[in-house]
């Protein structure tokens, strides 16, 4: 029988990875009053493993050591025991290291680069278990969500996204049309079909599969696809082009687009939306896509989403069509949000894609404090 004694701190992900990676039959959670609050949601994700919870004073060496030794004294000496030292306080880690030394028992510490240190010989090895996005969210208590993948968009959608990008880059009519709809409908849903006069010269006619722009009664633009309303009116074209670029990044194991999380007590009400969510094998990257102006509330939302759903190990990046204002860039720097901006995809798109992937590689290698 395999036993695992694991220290529980503020981050539950290394606890979960330690269990999945080493597959114990029984887990003993060493918790404090501050850290035990997250255990119910963690336990709901763990299947087929028995576990027990043991409280101690996280800042008292003797309390931690005595708690663990009482557990060890009840385990058959012929059975396998290991320690997960990744969580908890420094005092808890010191107490476990003392036990490892005294009793010649193994342990491990999970790193942020998808590796772990094997104790007591301090050999570095790769983590083989891959945490799915579903598991990430269940650990944080969010089991319900809506999302799309790139497979939900066809080549016609990509073609239209590029056409909208060219339209947005070549004239003022795009800004006038989108600004009108933003102000006119605000938080209301745009009707499935309609006809609106944007100004004396510009009008827009649309339905479920088509958006057309007229200037002085002459049709100047016609965009047709099954996702055209989202692509045009809600700037989905920019998110789709960014997601397509990210799909060329070999490290991205899962890419989810338009990721929506409802309130736990109201599944019909959207609480947060993530433009693009990247799963990198045990690390999440949250991508906020902005085709226009970036506001302070956009950055504050990114901070909340990262802290709530990804934890310390996760990363955030703002991918903006244009360079954000100096105040936004300063705010992002303070909150450890990476900033990447492009001036459209029409000029050397392949080069723009590669620069974004280079930036993502740099972000992925950067450890959190």
PDB file of C-alpha atoms in Angstrom, residues 49 59 61 82 98 102 111 162 192 201 209 256 260 266 269 272 277-278 323 337 351:
ATOM      1  CA  UNK A  49      -8.203   7.392  -3.111  1.00  0.00           C
ATOM      2  CA  UNK A  59       4.519  27.868  12.404  1.00  0.00           C
ATOM      3  CA  UNK A  61       8.212  22.964  14.164  1.00  0.00           C
ATOM      4  CA  UNK A  82       6.449   9.499   0.655  1.00  0.00           C
ATOM      5  CA  UNK A  98      13.904  16.464   9.515  1.00  0.00           C
ATOM      6  CA  UNK A 102      15.711  10.751  10.641  1.00  0.00           C
ATOM      7  CA  UNK A 111       8.620  22.959  -9.473  1.00  0.00           C
ATOM      8  CA  UNK A 162      -8.913  38.506 -42.140  1.00  0.00           C
ATOM      9  CA  UNK A 192     -30.183  38.388 -34.992  1.00  0.00           C
ATOM     10  CA  UNK A 201     -23.845  58.226 -45.357  1.00  0.00           C
ATOM     11  CA  UNK A 209     -24.952  34.749 -41.607  1.00  0.00           C
ATOM     12  CA  UNK A 256     -10.066  27.377 -25.583  1.00  0.00           C
ATOM     13  CA  UNK A 260     -17.288  31.702 -20.130  1.00  0.00           C
ATOM     14  CA  UNK A 266     -26.851  30.929 -11.323  1.00  0.00           C
ATOM     15  CA  UNK A 269     -25.574  34.296 -15.620  1.00  0.00           C
ATOM     16  CA  UNK A 272     -16.286  36.023 -16.169  1.00  0.00           C
ATOM     17  CA  UNK A 277      -7.238  30.106 -22.353  1.00  0.00           C
ATOM     18  CA  UNK A 278      -4.036  28.129 -22.970  1.00  0.00           C
ATOM     19  CA  UNK A 323       0.150  49.893 -28.464  1.00  0.00           C
ATOM     20  CA  UNK A 337       0.770  41.033 -17.006  1.00  0.00           C
ATOM     21  CA  UNK A 351       6.500  37.499 -38.754  1.00  0.00           C
TER      22      UNK A 351
END
